[in-house]
C-alpha atoms as a PDB file:
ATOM      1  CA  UNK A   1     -13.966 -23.616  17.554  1.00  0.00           C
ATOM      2  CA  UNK A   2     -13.831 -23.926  20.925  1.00  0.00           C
ATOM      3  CA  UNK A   3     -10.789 -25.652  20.914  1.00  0.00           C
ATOM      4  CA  UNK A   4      -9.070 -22.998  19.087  1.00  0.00           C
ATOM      5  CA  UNK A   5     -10.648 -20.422  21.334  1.00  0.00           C
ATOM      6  CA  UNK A   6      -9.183 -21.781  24.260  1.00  0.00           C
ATOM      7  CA  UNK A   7      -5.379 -22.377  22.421  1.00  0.00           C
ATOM      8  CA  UNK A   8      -6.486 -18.934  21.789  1.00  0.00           C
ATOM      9  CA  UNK A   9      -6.695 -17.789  25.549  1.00  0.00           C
ATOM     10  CA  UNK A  10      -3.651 -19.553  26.684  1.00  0.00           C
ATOM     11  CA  UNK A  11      -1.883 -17.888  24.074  1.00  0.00           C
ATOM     12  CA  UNK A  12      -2.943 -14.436  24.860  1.00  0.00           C
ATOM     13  CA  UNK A  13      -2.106 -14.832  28.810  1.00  0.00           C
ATOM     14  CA  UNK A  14       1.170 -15.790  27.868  1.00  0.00           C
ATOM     15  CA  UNK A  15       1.617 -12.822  25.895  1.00  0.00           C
ATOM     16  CA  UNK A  16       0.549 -10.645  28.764  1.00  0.00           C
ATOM     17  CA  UNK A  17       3.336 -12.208  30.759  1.00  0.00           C
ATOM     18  CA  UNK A  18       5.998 -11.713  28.414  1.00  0.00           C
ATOM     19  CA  UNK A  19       4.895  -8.165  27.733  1.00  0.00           C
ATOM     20  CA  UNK A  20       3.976  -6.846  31.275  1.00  0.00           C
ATOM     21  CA  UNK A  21       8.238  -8.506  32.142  1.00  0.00           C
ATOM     22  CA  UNK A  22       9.849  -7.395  29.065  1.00  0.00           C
ATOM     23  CA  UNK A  23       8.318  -3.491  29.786  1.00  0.00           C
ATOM     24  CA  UNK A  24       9.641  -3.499  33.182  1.00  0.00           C
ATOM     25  CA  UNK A  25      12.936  -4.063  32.551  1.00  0.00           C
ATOM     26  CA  UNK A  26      13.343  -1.187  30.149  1.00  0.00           C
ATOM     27  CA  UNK A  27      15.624   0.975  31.837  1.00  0.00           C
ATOM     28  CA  UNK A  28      14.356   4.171  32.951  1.00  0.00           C
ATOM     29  CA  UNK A  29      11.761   5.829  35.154  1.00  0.00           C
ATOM     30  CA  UNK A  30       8.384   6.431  34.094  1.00  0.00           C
ATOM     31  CA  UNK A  31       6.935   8.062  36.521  1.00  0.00           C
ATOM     32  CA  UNK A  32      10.180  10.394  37.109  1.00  0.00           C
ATOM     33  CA  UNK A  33       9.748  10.944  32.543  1.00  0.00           C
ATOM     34  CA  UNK A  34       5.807  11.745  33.102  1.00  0.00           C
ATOM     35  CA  UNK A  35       6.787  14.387  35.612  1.00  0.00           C
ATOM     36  CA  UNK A  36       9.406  16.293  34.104  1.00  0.00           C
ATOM     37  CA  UNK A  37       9.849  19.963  35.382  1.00  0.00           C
ATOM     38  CA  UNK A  38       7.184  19.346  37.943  1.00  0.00           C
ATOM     39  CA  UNK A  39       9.297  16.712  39.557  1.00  0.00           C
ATOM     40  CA  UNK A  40       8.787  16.699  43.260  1.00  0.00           C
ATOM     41  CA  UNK A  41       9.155  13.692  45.964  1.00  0.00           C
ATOM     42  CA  UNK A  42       5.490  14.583  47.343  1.00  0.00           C
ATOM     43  CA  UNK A  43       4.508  13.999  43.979  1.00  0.00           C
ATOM     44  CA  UNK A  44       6.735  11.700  42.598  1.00  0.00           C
ATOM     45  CA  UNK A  45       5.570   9.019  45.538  1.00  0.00           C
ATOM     46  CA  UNK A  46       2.106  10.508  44.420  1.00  0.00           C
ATOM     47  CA  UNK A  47       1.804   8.855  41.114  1.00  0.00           C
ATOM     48  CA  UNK A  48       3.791   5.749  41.652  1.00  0.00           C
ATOM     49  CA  UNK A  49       1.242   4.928  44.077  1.00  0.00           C
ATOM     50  CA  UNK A  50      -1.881   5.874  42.437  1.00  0.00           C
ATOM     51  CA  UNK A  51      -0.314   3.587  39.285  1.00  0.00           C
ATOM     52  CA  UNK A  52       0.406   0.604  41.884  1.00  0.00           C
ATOM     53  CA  UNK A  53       4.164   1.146  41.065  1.00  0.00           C
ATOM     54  CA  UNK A  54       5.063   0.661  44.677  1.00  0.00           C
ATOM     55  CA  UNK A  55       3.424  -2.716  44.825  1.00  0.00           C
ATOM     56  CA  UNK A  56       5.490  -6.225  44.108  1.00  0.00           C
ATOM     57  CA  UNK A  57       5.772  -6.863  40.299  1.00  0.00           C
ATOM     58  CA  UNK A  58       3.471  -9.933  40.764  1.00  0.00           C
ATOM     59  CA  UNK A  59       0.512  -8.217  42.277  1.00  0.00           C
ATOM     60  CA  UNK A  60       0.948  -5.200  39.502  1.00  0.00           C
ATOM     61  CA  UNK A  61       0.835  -8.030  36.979  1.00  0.00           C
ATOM     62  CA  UNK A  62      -2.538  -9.598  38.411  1.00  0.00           C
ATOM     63  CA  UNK A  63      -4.316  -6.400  39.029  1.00  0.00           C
ATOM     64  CA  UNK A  64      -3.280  -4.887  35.644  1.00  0.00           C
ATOM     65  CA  UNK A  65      -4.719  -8.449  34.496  1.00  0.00           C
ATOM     66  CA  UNK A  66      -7.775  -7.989  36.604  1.00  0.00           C
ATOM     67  CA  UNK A  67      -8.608  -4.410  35.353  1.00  0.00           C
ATOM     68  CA  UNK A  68      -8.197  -5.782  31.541  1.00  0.00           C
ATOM     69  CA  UNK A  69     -10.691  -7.961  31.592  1.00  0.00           C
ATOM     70  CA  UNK A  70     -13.053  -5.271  32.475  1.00  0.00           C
ATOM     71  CA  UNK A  71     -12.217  -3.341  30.425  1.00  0.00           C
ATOM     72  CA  UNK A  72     -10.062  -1.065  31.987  1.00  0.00           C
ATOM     73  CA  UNK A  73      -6.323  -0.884  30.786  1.00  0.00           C
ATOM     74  CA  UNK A  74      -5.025   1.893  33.275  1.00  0.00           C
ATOM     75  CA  UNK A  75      -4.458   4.911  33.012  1.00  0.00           C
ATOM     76  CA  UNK A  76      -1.590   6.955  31.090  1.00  0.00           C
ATOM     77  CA  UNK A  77       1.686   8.505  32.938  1.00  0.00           C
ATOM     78  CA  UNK A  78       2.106  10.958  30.646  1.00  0.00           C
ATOM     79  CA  UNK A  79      -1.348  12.547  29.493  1.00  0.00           C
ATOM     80  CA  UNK A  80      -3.531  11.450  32.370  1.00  0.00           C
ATOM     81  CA  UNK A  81      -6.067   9.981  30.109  1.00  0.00           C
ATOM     82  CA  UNK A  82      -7.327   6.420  30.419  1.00  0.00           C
ATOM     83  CA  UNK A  83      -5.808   4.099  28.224  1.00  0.00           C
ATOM     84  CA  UNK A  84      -9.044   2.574  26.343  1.00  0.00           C
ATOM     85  CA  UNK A  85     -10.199   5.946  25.062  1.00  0.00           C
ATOM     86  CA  UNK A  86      -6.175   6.621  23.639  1.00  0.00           C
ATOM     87  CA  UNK A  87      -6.619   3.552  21.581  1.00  0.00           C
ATOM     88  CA  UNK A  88      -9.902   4.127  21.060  1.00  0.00           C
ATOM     89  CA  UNK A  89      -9.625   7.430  19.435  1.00  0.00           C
ATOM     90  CA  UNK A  90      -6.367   5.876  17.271  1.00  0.00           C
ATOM     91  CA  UNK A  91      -8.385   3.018  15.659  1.00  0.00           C
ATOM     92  CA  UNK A  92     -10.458   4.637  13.480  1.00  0.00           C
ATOM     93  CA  UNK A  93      -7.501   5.908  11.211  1.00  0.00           C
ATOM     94  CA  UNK A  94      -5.578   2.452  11.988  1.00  0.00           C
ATOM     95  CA  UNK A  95      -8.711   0.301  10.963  1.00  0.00           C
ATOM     96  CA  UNK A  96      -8.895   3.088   7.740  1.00  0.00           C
ATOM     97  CA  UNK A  97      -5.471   2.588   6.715  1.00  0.00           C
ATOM     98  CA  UNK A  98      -5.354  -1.003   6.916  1.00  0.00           C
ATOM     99  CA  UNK A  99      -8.609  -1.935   5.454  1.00  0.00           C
ATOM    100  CA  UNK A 100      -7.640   0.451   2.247  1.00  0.00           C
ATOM    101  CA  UNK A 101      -4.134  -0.321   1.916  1.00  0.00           C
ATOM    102  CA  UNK A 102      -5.086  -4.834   1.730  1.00  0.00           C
ATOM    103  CA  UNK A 103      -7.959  -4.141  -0.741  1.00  0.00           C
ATOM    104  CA  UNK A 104      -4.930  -2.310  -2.639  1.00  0.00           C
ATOM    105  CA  UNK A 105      -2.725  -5.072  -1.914  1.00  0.00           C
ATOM    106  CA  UNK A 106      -5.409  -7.666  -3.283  1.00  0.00           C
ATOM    107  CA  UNK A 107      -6.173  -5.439  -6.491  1.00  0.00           C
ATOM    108  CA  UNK A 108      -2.288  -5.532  -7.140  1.00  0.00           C
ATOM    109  CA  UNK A 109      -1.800  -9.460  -6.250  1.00  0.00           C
ATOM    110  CA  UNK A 110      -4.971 -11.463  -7.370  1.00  0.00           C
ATOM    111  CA  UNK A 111      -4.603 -10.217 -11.142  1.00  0.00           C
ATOM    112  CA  UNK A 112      -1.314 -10.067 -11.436  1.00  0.00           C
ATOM    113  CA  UNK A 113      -0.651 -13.369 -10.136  1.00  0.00           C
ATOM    114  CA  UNK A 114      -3.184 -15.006 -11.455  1.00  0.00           C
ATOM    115  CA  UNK A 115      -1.624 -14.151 -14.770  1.00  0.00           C
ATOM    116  CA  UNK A 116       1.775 -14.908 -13.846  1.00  0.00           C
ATOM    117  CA  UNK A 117       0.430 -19.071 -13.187  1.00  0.00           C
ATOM    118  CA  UNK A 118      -1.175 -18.543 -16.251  1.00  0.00           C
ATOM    119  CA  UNK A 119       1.672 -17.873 -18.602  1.00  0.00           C
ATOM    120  CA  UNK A 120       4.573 -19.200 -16.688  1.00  0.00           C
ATOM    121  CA  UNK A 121       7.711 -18.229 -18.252  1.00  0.00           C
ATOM    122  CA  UNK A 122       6.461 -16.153 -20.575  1.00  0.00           C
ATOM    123  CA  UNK A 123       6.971 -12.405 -20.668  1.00  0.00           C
ATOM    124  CA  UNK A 124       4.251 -11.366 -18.090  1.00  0.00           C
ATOM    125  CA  UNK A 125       5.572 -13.908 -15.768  1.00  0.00           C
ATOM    126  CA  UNK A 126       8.708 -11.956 -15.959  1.00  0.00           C
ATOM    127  CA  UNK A 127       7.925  -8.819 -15.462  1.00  0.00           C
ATOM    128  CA  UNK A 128       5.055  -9.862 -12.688  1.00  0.00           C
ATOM    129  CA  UNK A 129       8.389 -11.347 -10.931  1.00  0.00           C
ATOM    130  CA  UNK A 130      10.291  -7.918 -11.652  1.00  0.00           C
ATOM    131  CA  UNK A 131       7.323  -6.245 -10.124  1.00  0.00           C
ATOM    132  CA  UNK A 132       7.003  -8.433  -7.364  1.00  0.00           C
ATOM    133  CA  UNK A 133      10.847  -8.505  -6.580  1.00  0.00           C
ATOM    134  CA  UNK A 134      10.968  -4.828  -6.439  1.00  0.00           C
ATOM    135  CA  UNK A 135       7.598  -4.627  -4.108  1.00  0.00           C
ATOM    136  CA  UNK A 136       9.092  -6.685  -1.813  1.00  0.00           C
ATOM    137  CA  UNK A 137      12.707  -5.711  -1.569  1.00  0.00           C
ATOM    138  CA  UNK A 138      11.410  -1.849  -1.497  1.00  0.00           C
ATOM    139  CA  UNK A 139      10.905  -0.261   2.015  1.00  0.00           C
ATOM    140  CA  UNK A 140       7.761   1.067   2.626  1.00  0.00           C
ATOM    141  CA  UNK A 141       8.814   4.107   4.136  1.00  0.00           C
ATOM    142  CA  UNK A 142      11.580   5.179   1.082  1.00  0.00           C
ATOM    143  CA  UNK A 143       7.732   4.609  -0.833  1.00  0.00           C
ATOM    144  CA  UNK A 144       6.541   6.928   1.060  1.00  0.00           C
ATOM    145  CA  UNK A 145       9.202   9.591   0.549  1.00  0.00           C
ATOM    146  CA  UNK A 146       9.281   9.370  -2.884  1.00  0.00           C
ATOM    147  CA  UNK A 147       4.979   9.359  -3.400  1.00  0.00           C
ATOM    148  CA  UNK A 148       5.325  12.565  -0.761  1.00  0.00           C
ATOM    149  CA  UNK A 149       8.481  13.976  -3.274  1.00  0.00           C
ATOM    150  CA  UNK A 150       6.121  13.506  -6.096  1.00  0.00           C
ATOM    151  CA  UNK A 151       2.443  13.790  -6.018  1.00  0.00           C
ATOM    152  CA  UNK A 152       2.638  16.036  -2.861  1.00  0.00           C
ATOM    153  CA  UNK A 153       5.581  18.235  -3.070  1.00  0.00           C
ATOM    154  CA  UNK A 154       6.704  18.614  -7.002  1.00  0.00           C
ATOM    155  CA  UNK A 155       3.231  18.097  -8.574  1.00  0.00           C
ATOM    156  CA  UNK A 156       1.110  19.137  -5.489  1.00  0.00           C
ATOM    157  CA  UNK A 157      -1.774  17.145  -6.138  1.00  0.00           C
ATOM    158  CA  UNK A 158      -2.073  15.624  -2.683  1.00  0.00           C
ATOM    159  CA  UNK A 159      -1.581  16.339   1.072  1.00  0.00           C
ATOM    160  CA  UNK A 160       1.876  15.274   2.364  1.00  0.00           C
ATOM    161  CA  UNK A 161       0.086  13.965   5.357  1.00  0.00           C
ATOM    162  CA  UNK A 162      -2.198  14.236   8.331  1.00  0.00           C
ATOM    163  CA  UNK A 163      -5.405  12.815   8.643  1.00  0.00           C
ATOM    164  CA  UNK A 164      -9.057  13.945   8.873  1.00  0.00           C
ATOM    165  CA  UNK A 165     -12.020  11.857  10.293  1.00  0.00           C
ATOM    166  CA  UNK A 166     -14.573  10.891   7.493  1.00  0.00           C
ATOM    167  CA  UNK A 167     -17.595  12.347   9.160  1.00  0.00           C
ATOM    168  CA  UNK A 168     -15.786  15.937   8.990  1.00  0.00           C
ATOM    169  CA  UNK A 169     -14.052  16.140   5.107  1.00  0.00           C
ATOM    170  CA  UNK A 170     -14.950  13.265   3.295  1.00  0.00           C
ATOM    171  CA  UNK A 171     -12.702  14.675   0.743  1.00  0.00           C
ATOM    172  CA  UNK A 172      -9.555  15.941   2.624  1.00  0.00           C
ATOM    173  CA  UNK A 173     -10.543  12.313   4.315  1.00  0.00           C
ATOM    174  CA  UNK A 174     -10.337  10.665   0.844  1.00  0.00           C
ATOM    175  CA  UNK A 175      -6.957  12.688  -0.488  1.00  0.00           C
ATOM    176  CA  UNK A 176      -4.725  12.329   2.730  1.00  0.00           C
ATOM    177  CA  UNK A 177      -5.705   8.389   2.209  1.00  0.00           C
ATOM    178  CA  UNK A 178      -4.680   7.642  -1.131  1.00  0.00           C
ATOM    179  CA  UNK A 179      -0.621   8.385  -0.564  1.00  0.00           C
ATOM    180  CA  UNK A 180      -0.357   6.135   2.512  1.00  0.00           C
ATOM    181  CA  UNK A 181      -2.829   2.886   1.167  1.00  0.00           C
ATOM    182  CA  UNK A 182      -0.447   3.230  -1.869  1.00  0.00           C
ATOM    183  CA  UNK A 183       2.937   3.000   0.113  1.00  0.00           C
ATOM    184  CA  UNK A 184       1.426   0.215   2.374  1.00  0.00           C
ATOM    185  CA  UNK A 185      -0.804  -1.785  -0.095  1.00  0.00           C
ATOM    186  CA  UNK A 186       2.502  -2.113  -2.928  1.00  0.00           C
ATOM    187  CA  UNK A 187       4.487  -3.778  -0.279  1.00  0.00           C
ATOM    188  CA  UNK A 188       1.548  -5.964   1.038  1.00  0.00           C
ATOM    189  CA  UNK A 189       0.060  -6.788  -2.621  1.00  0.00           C
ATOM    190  CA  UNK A 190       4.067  -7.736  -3.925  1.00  0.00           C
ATOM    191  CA  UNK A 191       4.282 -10.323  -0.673  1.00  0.00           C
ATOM    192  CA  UNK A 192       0.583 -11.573  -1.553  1.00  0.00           C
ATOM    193  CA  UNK A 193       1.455 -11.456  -5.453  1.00  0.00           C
ATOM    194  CA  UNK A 194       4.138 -14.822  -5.032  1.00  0.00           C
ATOM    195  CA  UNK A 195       1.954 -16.767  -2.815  1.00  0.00           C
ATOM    196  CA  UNK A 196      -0.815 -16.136  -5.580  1.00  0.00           C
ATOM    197  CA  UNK A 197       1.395 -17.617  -8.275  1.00  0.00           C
ATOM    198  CA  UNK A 198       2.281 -20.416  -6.649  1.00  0.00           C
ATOM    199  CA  UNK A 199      -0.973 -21.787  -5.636  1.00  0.00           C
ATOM    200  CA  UNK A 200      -2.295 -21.358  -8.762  1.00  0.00           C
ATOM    201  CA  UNK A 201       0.355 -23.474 -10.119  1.00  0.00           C
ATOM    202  CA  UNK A 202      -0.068 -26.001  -7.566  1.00  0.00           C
ATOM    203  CA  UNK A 203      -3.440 -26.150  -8.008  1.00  0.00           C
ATOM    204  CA  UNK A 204      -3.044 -26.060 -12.110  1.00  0.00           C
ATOM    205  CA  UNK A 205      -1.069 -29.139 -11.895  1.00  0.00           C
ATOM    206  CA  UNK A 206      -3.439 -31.222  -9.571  1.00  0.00           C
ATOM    207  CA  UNK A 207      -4.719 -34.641 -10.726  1.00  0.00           C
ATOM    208  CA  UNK A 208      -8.567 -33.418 -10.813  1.00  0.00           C
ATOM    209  CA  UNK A 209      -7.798 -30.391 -12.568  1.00  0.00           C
ATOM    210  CA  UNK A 210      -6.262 -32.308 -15.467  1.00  0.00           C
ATOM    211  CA  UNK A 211      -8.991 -34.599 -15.392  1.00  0.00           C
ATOM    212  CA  UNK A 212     -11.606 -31.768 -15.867  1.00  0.00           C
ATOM    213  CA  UNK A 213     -10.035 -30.456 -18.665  1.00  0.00           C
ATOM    214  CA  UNK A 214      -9.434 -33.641 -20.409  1.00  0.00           C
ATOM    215  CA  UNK A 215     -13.438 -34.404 -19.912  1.00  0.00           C
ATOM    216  CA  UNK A 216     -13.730 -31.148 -22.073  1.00  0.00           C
ATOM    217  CA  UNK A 217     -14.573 -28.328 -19.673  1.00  0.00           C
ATOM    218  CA  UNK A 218     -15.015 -24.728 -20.585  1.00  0.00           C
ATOM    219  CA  UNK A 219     -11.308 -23.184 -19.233  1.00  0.00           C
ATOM    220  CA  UNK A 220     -13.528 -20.372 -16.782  1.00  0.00           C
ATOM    221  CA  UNK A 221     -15.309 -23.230 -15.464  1.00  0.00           C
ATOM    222  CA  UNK A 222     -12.183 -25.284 -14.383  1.00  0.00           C
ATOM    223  CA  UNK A 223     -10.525 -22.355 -13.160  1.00  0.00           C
ATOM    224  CA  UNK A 224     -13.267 -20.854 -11.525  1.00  0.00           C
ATOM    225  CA  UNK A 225     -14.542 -24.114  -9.673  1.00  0.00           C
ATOM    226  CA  UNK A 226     -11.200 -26.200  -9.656  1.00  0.00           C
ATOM    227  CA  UNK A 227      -8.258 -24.329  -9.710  1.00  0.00           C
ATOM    228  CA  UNK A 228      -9.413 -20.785  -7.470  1.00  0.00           C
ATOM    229  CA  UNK A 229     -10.996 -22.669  -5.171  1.00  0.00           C
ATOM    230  CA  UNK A 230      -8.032 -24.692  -3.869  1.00  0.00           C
ATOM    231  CA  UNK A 231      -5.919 -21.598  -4.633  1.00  0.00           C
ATOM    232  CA  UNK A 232      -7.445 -19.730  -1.964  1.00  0.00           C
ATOM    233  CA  UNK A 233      -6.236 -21.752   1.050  1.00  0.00           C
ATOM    234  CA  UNK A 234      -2.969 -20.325   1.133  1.00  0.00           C
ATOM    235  CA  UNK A 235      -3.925 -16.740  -0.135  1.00  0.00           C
ATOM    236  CA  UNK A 236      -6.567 -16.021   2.794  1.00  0.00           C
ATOM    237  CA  UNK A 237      -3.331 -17.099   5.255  1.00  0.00           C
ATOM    238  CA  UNK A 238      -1.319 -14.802   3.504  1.00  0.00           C
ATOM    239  CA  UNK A 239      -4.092 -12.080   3.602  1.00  0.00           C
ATOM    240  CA  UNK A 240      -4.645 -12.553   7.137  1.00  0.00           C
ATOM    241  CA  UNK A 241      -1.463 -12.623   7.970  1.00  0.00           C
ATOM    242  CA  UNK A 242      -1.072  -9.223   6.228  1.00  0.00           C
ATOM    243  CA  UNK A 243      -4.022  -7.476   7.738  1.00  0.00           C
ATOM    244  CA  UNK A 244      -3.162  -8.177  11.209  1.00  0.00           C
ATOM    245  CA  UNK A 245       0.008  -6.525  10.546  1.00  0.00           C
ATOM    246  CA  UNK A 246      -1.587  -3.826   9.164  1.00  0.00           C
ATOM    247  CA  UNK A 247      -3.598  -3.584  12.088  1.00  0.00           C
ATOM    248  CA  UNK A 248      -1.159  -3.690  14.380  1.00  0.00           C
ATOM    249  CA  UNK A 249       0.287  -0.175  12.920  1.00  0.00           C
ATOM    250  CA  UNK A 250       2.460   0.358  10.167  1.00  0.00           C
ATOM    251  CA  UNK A 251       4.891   2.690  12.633  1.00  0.00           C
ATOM    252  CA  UNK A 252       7.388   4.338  10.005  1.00  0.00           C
ATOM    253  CA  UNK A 253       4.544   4.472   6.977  1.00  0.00           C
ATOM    254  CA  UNK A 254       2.842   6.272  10.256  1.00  0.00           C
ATOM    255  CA  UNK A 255       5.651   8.575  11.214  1.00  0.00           C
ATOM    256  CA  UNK A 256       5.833   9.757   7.754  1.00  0.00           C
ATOM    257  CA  UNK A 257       2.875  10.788   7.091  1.00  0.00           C
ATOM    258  CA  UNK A 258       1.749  12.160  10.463  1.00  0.00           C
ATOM    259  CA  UNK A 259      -0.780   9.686  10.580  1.00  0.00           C
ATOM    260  CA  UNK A 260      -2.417   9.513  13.898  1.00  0.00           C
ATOM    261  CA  UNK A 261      -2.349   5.637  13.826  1.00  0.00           C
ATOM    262  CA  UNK A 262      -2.003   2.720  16.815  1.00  0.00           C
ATOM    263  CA  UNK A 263       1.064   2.240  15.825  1.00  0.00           C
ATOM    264  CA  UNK A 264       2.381   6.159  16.292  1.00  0.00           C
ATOM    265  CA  UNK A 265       0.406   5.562  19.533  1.00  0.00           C
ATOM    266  CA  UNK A 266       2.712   2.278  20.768  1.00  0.00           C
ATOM    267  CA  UNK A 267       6.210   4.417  19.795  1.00  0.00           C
ATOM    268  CA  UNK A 268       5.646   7.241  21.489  1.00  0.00           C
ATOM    269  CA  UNK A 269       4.723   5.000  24.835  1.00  0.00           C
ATOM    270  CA  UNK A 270       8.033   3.660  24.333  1.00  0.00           C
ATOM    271  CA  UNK A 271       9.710   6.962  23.945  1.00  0.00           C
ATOM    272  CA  UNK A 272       7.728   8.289  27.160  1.00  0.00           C
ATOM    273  CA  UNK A 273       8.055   4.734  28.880  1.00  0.00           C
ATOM    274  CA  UNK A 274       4.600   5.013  29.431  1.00  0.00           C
ATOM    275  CA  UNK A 275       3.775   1.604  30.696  1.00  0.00           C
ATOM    276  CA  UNK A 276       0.156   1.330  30.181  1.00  0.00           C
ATOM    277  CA  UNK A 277      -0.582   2.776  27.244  1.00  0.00           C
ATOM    278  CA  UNK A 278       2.421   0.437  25.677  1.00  0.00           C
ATOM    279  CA  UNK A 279       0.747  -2.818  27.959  1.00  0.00           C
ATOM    280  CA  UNK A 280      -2.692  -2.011  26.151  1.00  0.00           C
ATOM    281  CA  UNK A 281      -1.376  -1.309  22.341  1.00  0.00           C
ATOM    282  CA  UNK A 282       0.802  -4.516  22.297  1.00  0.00           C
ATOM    283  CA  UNK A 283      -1.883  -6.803  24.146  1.00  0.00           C
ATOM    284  CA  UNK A 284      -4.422  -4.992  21.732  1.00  0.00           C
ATOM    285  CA  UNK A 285      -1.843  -6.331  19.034  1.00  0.00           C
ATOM    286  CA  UNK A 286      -1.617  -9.405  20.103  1.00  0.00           C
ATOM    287  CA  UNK A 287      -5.771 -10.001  20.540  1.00  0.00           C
ATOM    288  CA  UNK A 288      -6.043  -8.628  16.753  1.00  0.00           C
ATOM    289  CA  UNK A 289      -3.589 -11.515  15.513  1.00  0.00           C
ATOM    290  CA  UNK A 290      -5.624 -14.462  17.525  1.00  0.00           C
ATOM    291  CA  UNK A 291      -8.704 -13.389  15.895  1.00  0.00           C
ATOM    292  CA  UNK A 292      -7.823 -12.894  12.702  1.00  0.00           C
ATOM    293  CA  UNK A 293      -6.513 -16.365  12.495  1.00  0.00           C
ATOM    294  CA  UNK A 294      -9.702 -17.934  14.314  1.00  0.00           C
ATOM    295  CA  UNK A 295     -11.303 -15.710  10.965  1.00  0.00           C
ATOM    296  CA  UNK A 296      -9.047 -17.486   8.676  1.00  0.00           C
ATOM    297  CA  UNK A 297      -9.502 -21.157  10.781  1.00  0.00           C
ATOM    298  CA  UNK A 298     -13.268 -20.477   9.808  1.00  0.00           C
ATOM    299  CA  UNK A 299     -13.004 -19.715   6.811  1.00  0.00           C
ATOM    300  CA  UNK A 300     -10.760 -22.569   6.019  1.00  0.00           C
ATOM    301  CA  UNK A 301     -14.024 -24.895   6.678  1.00  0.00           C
ATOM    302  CA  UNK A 302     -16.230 -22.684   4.422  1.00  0.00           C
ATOM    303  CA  UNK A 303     -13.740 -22.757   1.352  1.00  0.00           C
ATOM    304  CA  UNK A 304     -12.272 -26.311   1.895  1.00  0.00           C
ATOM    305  CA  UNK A 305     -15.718 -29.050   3.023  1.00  0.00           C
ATOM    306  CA  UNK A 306     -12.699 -32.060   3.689  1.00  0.00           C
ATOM    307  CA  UNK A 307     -11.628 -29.612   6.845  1.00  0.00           C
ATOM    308  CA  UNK A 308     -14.688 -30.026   8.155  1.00  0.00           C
ATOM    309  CA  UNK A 309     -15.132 -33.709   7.516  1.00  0.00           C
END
């Protein structure tokens, strides 16, 4: 653990080097963007000194650096508002959309998968491959049009979009949740759905699952004990893999359905070439991928005991 931790570290102050150079050479002015109509040199050389803009690029690196690990991830050109509370007001709908839309995903892939190993090349395999093939080669935001077209336009059972904090309208909460989970969680469950398949095959042809089945074991007992077991390896990669994407902000999914998300957040920096507030979403990013992979590193141990040997 501590040896990932530290790979972890290394890897996360390299990404704040390549993201703090890559931002500053975008072309275009910030400061000169977050001003607008109000432009004025007294106040132009106002804010590009109160951001540190006038200072080398290698002491605005180290004391954006320093301020980040306390904490503090500037402050934004365009709204004024500190950085940390923009994200932190976007997470709550990011963490809600992402957390709904992979138990969607793993509803759609465990199942349908599972069956799929089961009965290769029968029909179900087929049409689980159909499925699949469609999931995948389907954009999530055409999804998204179409559920919008359907449920919220032509049959007007749904809300087209927005969102609404839990503790206010648990039901308006509920409704403007289930179109975007569904447009997000097909695609994710159809990429999860083939690695599910194939490591139950693998593991259906393993040496010690034929030999448990030739020593006369129920069939829910071998698959339960020999063949799900080693299946899950690859599927909580795949999973994990998934969610931090999810996390990171499904930006057109987002976009479509006015959903007030960290990835709606990141775009609109870009747009406004607000530096900080694009320096804090991608670092964020890039922190919520390390950790989910220490997750899946420790899970790895719990599910497989020869890791840990």
């Amino acid at each position: 653990m501590l040896r990932r931790a530290g790979q972890s570290l290394v890897v996360l102050a390299g990404v704040s080097v390549l993201v703090f150079s890559l931002i500053h050479l975008v072309k275009g002015d910030p400061v000169r963007l977050a001003l607008g109509t109000r432009y004025s040199q007294e106040s132009y050389d106002a804010l590009r000194a109160r951001n540190g803009l006038d200072l080398p690029l290698v002491e605005q690196y180290f004391r954006w650096v320093g301020h980040a690990l306390t904490g503090d991830l500037g402050v934004s050109f365009r709204s004024g508002e500190p950085v940390t509370r923009l994200i932190a007001e976007r997470l709550p709908a990011t963490l809600t959309l992402a957390f709904a839309a992979i138990l969607v995903a793993l509803a759609i892939a465990i199942p349908l998968g599972t069956l799929s190993a089961l009965r290769p090349r029968s029909l179900t395999d087929r049409a689980a491959t159909v499925v699949s093939q469609i999931g995948i080669s389907v954009p999530d935001f055409w999804l998204a049009i179409v559920l919008i077209l359907v449920f919220a336009g032509t049959l007007g059972w749904l809300p087209s979009g927005g969102y609404v904090p839990l503790t206010e309208d648990p039901l308006g909460w509920f409704q403007r949740l289930i179109l975007p989970t569904i447009a997000v969680g097909v695609v994710s469950g159809s990429v999860i759905t083939r690695f599910v398949r194939s490591s139950v095959l693998e593991a259906l042809g393993s040496d010690h699952v034929r030999t448990a089945q030739a020593k006369g074991l129920p069939g829910r007992q071998v698959f339960g004990w020999h063949v799900l077991r080693n299946a899950l390896l690859p599927l909580v990669t795949v999973t994990g893999v998934q969610l931090a994407y999810l996390l990171s902000g499904v930006v057109v999914v987002e976009i479509v359905f006015s959903w007030p998300g960290l990835g709606q957040l990141a775009l609109q920096a870009v747009e406004a070439r607000d530096y900080p507030v694009l320096q804090g979403a991608v670092l964020l990013f890039a922190l919520t991928f390390l950790v989910i992979n220490l997750v899946v590193d420790l899970l790895y141990t719990r599910i497989d005991p020869r890791i840990r040997r």
